[in-house]
XYZ file of C-alpha atoms in Angstrom:
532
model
C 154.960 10.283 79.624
C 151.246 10.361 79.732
C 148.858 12.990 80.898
C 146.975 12.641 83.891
C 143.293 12.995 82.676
C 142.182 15.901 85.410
C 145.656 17.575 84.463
C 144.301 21.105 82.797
C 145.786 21.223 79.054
C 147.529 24.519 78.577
C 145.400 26.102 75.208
C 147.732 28.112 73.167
C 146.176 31.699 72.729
C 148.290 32.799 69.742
C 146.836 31.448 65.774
C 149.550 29.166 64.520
C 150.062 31.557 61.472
C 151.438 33.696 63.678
C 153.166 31.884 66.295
C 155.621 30.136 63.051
C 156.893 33.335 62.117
C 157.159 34.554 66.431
C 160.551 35.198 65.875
C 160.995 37.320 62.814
C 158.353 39.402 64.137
C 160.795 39.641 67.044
C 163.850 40.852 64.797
C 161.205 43.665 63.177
C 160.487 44.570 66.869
C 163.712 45.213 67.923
C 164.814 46.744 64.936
C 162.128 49.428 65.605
C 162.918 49.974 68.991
C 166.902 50.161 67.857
C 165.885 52.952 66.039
C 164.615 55.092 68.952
C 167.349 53.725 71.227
C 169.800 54.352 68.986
C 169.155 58.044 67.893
C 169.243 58.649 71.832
C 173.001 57.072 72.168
C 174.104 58.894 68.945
C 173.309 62.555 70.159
C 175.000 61.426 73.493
C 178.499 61.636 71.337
C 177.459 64.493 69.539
C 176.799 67.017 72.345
C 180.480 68.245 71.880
C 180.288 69.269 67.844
C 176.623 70.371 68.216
C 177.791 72.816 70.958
C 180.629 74.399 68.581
C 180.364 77.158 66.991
C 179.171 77.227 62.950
C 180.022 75.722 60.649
C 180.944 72.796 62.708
C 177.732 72.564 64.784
C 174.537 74.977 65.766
C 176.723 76.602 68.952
C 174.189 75.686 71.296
C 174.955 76.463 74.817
C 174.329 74.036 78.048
C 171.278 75.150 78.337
C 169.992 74.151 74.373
C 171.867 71.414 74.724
C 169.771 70.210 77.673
C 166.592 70.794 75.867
C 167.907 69.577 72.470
C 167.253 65.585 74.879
C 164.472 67.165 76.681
C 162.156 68.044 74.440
C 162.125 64.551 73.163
C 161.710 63.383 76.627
C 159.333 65.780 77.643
C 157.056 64.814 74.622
C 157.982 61.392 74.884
C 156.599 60.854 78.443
C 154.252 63.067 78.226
C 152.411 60.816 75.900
C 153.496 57.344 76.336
C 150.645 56.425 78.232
C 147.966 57.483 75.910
C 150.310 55.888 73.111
C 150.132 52.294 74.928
C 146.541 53.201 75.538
C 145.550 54.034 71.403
C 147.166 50.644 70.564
C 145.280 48.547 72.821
C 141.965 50.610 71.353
C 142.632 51.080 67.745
C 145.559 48.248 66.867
C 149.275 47.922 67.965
C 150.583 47.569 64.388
C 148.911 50.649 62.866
C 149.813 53.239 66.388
C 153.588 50.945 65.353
C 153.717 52.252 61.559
C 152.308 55.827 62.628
C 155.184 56.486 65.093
C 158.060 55.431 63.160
C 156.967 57.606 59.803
C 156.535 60.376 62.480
C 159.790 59.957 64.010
C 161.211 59.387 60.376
C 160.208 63.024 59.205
C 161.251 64.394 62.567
C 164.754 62.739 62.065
C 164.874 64.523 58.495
C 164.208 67.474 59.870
C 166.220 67.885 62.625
C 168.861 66.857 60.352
C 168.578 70.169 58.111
C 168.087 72.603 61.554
C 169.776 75.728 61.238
C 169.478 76.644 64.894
C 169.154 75.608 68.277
C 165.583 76.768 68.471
C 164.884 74.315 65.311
C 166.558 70.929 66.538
C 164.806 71.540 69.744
C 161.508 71.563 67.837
C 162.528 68.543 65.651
C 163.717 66.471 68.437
C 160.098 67.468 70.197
C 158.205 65.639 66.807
C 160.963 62.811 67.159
C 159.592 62.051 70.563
C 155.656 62.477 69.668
C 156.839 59.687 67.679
C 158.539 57.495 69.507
C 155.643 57.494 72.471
C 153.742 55.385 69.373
C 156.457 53.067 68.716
C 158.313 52.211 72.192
C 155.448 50.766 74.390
C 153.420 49.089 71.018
C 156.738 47.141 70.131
C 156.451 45.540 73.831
C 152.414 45.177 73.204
C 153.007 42.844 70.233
C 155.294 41.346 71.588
C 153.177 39.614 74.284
C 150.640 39.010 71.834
C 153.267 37.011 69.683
C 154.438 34.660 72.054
C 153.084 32.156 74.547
C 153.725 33.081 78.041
C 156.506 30.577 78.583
C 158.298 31.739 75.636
C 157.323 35.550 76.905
C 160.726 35.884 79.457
C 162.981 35.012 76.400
C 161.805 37.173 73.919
C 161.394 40.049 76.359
C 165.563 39.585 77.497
C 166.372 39.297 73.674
C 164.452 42.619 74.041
C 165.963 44.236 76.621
C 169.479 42.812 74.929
C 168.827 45.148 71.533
C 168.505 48.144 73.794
C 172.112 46.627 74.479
C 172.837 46.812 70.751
C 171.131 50.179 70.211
C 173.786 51.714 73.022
C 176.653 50.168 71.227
C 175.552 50.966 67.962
C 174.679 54.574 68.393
C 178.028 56.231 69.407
C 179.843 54.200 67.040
C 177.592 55.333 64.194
C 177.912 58.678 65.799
C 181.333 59.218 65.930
C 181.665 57.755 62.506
C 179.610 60.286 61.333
C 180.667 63.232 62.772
C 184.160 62.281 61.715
C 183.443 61.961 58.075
C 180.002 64.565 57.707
C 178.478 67.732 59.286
C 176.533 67.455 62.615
C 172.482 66.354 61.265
C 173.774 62.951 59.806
C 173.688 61.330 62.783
C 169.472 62.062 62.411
C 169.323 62.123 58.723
C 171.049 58.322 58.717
C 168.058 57.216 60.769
C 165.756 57.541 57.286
C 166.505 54.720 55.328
C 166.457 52.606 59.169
C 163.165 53.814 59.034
C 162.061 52.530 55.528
C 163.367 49.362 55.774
C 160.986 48.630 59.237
C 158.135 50.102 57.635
C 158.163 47.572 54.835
C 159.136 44.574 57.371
C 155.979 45.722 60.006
C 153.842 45.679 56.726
C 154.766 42.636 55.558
C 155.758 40.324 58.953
C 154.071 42.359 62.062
C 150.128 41.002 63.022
C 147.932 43.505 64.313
C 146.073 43.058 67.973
C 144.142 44.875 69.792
C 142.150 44.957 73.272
C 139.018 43.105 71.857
C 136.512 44.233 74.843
C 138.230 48.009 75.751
C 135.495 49.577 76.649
C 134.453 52.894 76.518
C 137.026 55.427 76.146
C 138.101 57.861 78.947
C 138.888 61.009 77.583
C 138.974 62.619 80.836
C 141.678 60.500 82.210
C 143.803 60.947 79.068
C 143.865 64.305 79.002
C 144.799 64.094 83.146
C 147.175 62.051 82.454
C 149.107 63.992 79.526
C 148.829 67.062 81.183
C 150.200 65.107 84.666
C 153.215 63.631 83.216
C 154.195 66.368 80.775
C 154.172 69.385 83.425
C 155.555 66.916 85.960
C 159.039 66.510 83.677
C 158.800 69.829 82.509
C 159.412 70.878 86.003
C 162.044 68.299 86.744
C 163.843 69.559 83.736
C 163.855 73.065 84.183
C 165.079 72.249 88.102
C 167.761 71.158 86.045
C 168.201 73.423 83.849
C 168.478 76.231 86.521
C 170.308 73.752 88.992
C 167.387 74.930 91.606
C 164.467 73.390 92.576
C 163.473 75.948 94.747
C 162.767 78.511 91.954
C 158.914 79.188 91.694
C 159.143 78.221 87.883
C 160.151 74.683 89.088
C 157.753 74.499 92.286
C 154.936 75.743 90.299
C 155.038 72.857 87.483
C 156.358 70.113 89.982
C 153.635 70.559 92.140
C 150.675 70.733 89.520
C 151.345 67.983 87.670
C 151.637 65.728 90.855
C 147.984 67.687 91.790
C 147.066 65.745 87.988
C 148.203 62.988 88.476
C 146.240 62.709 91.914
C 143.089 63.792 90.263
C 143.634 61.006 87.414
C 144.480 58.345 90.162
C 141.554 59.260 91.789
C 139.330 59.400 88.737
C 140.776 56.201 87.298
C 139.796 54.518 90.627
C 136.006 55.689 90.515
C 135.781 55.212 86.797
C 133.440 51.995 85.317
C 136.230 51.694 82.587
C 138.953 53.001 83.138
C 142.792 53.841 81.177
C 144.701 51.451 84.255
C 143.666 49.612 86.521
C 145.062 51.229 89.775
C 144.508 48.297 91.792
C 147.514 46.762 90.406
C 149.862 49.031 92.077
C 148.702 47.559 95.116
C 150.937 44.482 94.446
C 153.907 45.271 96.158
C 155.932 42.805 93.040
C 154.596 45.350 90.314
C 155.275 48.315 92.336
C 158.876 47.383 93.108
C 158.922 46.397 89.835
C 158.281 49.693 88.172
C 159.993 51.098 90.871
C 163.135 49.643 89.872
C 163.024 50.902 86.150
C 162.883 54.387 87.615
C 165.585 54.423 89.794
C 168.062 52.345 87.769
C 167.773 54.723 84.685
C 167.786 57.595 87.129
C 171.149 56.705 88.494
C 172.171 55.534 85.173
C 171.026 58.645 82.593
C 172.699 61.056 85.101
C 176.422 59.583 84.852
C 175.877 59.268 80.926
C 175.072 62.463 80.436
C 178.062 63.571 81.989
C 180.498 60.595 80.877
C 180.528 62.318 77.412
C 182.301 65.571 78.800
C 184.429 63.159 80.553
C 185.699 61.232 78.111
C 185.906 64.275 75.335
C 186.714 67.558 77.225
C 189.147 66.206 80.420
C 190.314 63.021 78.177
C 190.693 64.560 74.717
C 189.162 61.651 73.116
C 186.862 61.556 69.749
C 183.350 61.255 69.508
C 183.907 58.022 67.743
C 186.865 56.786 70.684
C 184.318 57.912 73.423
C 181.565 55.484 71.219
C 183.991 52.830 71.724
C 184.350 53.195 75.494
C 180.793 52.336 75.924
C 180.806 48.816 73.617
C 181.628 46.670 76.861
C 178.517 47.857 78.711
C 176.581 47.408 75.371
C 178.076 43.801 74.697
C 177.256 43.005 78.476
C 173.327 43.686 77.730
C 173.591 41.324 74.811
C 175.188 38.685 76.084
C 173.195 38.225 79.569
C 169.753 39.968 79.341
C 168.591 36.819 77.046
C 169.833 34.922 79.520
C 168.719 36.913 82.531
C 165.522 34.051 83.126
C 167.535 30.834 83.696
C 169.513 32.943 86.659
C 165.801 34.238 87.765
C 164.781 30.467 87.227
C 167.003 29.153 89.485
C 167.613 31.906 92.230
C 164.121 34.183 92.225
C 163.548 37.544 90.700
C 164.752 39.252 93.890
C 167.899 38.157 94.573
C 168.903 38.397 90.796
C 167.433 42.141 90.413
C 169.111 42.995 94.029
C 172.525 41.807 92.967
C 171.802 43.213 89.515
C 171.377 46.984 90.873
C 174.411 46.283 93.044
C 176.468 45.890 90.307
C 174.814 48.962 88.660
C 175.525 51.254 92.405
C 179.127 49.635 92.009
C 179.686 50.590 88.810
C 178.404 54.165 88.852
C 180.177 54.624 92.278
C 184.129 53.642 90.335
C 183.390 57.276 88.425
C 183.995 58.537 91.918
C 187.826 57.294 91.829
C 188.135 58.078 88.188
C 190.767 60.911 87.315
C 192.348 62.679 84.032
C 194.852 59.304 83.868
C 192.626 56.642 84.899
C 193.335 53.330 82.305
C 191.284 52.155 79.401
C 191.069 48.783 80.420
C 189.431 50.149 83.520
C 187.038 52.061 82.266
C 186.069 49.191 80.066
C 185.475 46.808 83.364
C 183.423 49.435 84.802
C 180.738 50.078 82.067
C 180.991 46.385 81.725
C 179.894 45.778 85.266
C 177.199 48.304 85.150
C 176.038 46.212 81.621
C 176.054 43.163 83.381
C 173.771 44.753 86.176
C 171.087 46.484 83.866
C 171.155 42.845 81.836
C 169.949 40.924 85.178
C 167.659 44.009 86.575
C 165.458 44.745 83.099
C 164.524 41.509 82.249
C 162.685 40.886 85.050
C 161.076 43.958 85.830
C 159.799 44.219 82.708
C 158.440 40.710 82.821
C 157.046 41.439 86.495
C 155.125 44.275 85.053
C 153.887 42.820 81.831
C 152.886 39.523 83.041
C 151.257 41.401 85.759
C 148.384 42.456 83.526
C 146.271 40.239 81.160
C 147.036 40.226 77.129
C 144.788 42.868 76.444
C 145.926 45.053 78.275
C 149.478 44.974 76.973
C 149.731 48.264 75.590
C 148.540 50.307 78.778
C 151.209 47.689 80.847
C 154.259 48.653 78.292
C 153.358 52.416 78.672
C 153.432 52.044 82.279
C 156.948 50.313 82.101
C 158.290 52.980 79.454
C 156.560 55.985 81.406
C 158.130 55.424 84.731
C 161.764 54.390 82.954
C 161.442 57.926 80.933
C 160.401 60.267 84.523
C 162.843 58.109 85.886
C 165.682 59.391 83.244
C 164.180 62.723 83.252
C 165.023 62.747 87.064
C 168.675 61.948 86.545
C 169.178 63.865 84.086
C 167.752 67.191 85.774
C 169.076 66.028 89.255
C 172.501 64.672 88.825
C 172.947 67.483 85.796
C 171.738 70.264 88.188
C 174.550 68.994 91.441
C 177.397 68.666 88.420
C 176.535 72.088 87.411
C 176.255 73.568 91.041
C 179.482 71.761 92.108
C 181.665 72.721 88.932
C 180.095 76.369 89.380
C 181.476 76.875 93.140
C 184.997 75.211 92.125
C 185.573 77.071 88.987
C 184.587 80.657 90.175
C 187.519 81.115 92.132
C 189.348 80.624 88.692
C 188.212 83.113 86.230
C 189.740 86.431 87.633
C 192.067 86.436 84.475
C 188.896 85.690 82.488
C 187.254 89.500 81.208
C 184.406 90.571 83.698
C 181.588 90.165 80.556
C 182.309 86.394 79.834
C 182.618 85.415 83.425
C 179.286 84.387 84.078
C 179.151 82.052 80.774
C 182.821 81.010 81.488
C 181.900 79.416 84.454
C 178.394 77.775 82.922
C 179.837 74.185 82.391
C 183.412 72.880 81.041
C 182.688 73.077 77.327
C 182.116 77.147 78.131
C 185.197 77.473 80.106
C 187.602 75.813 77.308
C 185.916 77.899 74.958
C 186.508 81.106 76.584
C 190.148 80.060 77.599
C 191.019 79.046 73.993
C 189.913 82.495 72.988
C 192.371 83.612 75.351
C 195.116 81.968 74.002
C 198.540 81.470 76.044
C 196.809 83.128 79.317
C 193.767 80.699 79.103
C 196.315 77.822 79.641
C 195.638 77.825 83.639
C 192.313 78.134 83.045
C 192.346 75.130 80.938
C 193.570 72.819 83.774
C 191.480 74.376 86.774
C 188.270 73.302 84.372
C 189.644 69.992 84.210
C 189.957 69.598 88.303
C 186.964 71.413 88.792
C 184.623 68.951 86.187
C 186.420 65.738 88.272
C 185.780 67.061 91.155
C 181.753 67.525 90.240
C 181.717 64.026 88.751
C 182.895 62.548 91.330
C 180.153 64.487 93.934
C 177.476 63.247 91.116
C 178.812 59.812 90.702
C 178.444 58.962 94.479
C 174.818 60.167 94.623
C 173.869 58.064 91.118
C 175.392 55.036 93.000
C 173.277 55.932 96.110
C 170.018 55.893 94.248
C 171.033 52.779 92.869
C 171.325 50.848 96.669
C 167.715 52.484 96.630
C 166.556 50.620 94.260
C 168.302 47.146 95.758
C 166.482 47.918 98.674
C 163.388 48.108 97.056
C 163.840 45.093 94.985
C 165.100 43.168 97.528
C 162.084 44.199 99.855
C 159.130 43.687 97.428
C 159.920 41.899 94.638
C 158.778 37.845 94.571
C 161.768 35.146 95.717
C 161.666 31.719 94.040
C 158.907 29.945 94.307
C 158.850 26.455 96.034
C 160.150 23.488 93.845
C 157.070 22.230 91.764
C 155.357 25.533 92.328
C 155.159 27.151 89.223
C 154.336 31.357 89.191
C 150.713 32.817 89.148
C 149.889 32.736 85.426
C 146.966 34.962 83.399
C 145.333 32.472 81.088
C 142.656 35.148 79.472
C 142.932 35.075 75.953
C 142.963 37.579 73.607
C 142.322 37.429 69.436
C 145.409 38.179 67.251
C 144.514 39.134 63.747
C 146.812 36.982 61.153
């Protein structure tokens, strides 16, 4: 078939070098970002031992248990912006090696805590150091690849987070069963060597060749925005009330930041983001969508773990299992997510997508201390199959959104507003479980003595606690904890599905149908230098 001679010839922007070895610089990516995912799923599974008292675990309580995942994600939002920012500046692979040998002494740290107090600090370093490698793994990325090729390698992306969930409690409950509580962050260290020597060796560096000045000013807004923004979201949940002056107080000056930044960034001759883009309604919805689905979705697995290990008596490694069909689901369709988008439009695929994510989160509701395996397994397949055919797409909406320079500050934006997002659902939906199973199981500890009340009654891992100390009398207790968790779960299940049809709307509203037959999409042909 010959060319038409006025027919634009599409110049390929990556060096040939490069673009041979595309795909094992894919592998390294994902490998990386399966390390961050997977520490995440792994502590999931472990919130039960770490929670015991020594020498099993650290006896944390609810409360240190909560920070013990949000001090990572406090840190790890907090600067995931100025992460994606530093790579475009200074080179994606070198911000890529920093993180991971920062999150590989965190791991060995936390690993050898001998408190609460210490893992909370550890896990705080493990997220300074993830901020560096999650949004530069997406950055190369687009560099790597030509933008046709850029929707498959971003689903095989979006797939390994996939992998990293089904990995991570399996690992976990492995190694819980067979070694004390810090292997499950001391087994990330040798991960961690092995991608260091395959980023040196296969991983090209890139970088924003005409950044401009730098903005300090909005940086700093911007850190100090986010990080007292999620601090106050967590410690709403934390205290299970956002009315509390200590959550007010944070809430509302970190959204005063992030006003000032907005408005700074709009007045500024070069500045971090370009706010004009949030004026497309596609890369609003877009982002949007990442925060709502891993609001709804964060919440119920948070509390899926006491589920499945306090009510249902299962292992950490049988509660791992549980979660492989939702895992396999991610693999199998997120790298396939584009030919559905291909042939039916981003928004009806990402609508029907976070349907199946609302339906999936809304079955918890019927769930009970009997409910069937093979149930359970359909479920958390459904939701898989949802997140496969939401993340794909959003993620390309917002990366192809912005031109190849910019590809750090666009995958910071993406990660930022998926972390708030699970911040949210974690302090929300945590908060109403806590505040539900509070009112039911009050009426229940009058057998319980008057000084351990008030912890009995904290969350179901402190009620079983103080009811097995009780022996034969603490059997009644045993059961009302049971009813009264279900009954919170179910209360928190509903209003995870419920953000979820929020986020159809949205999608369904402002994201981009299919374009008309022999209409191809918008596309950002500025180039941008790769160094071999």
């Amino acid at each position: 078939m010959s060319i038409p001679s006025g027919a634009p010839v599409a110049v390929p922007q990556v060096p040939e070098a490069v673009h041979r070895r595309r795909w094992a610089i894919l592998a390294v990516l994902m490998f990386s970002l399966l390390i961050v995912v997977l520490d995440n799923s792994i502590l999931n599974v472990a919130v039960k031992t770490i929670a015991s008292p020594s020498p099993t675990g650290l006896g944390a309580t609810q409360s240190e248990l909560e920070w013990a995942i949000n001090s990572y994600t406090l840190v790890f939002a907090g600067l995931l912006f100025t992460a994606g920012l530093l790579g475009d500046r200074l080179g994606r692979k070198k911000i890529l090696l920093f993180g991971i040998v920062v999150f590989g002494l965190g791991s060995a740290f936390a690993a050898m805590s001998g408190s609460p107090g210490e893992l909370i600090t550890w896990r705080a370093v493990m997220g300074f150091g993830a901020a560096f490698v999650m949004p530069a793994t997406l950055a190369v990325l687009m560099n790597v690849f030509e933008r046709d090729e850029q929707p498959k390698a971003i689903g095989i992306w979006a797939g390994s987070v996939g992998l990293g969930i089904a990995i991570g409690p399996i690992t976990g409950g492995l190694l819980l069963e067979h070694f004390w509580w810090g292997s499950i962050f001391l087994v990330n260290v040798p991960v961690v060597v092995v991608a260091l020597i395959a980023m040196a060796v296969l991983v090209p560096d890139s970088r924003d060749p005409k950044p401009g000045r730098l903005d300090p000013l909005g940086v700093v807004l911007s850190i100090i925005g986010l990080v007292l923004l999620v601090y106050g979201i967590i410690r709403g949940g934390e205290l299970a009330d956002f009315t509390d002056v200590s959550v007010l107080l944070p809430v509302a000056g970190g959204l005063a930041v992030l006003v000032v930044f907005v408005l700074h960034e709009k007045r500024s001759s070069s500045p971090a983001i370009d706010i004009s883009y949030f004026r497309k309604p596609a890369f609003s919805a877009a982002v949007a969508a990442i925060a709502l689905v891993f609001f709804a979705l964060m919440g119920v697995t948070f509390f899926s773990a006491f589920y499945m290990q306090s009510v249902r008596g299962w292992s950490a490694l049988q509660s791992g299992l549980l979660i492989l069909p939702l895992a396999v689901a991610q693999m199998v369709f997120a790298p396939r997510a584009r030919f559905v988008v291909d042939r039916f439009g981003a928004r009806a695929v990402c609508t029907v997508g976070m349907l199946l994510v609302a339906g999936g989160l809304a079955a918890f509701a019927l769930f009970d201390a009997t409910t069937p395996v093979w149930v359970m397994c359909v479920v958390f397949f459904v939701q898989g199959t949802g997140m496969a055919h939401v993340m794909p797409p959003v993620t390309v909406a917002v990366m192809q959104a912005l031109p190849r320079e910019k590809a750090g500050s666009g995958s910071a934006v993406n990660n930022t507003f998926r972390q708030v997002g699970g911040a949210l659902g974690i302090a929300v939906l945590g908060s109403v479980l806590s505040a539900v199973y509070r009112g039911d199981i009050e009426g229940h500890l009058d057998a319980v003595p008057a000084a351990a009340r008030d912890v009995a009654g904290e969350s179901i891992e402190a009620t079983l606690g103080v009811a097995e100390k009780m022996g034969p009398a603490g059997t009644p207790l045993v059961a009302a904890a049971q009813d009264a968790f279900m009954g919170a779960m179910h209360v928190t299940a509903v209003g995870s599905a419920c953000v979820a049809l929020i986020g159809a709307i949205v999608v369904a509203l402002f994201l981009p149908g299919r374009p008309p037959a022999g209409q191809p999409a918008a596309q950002d042909e500025r180039t941008v230098p790769v160094e071999a």
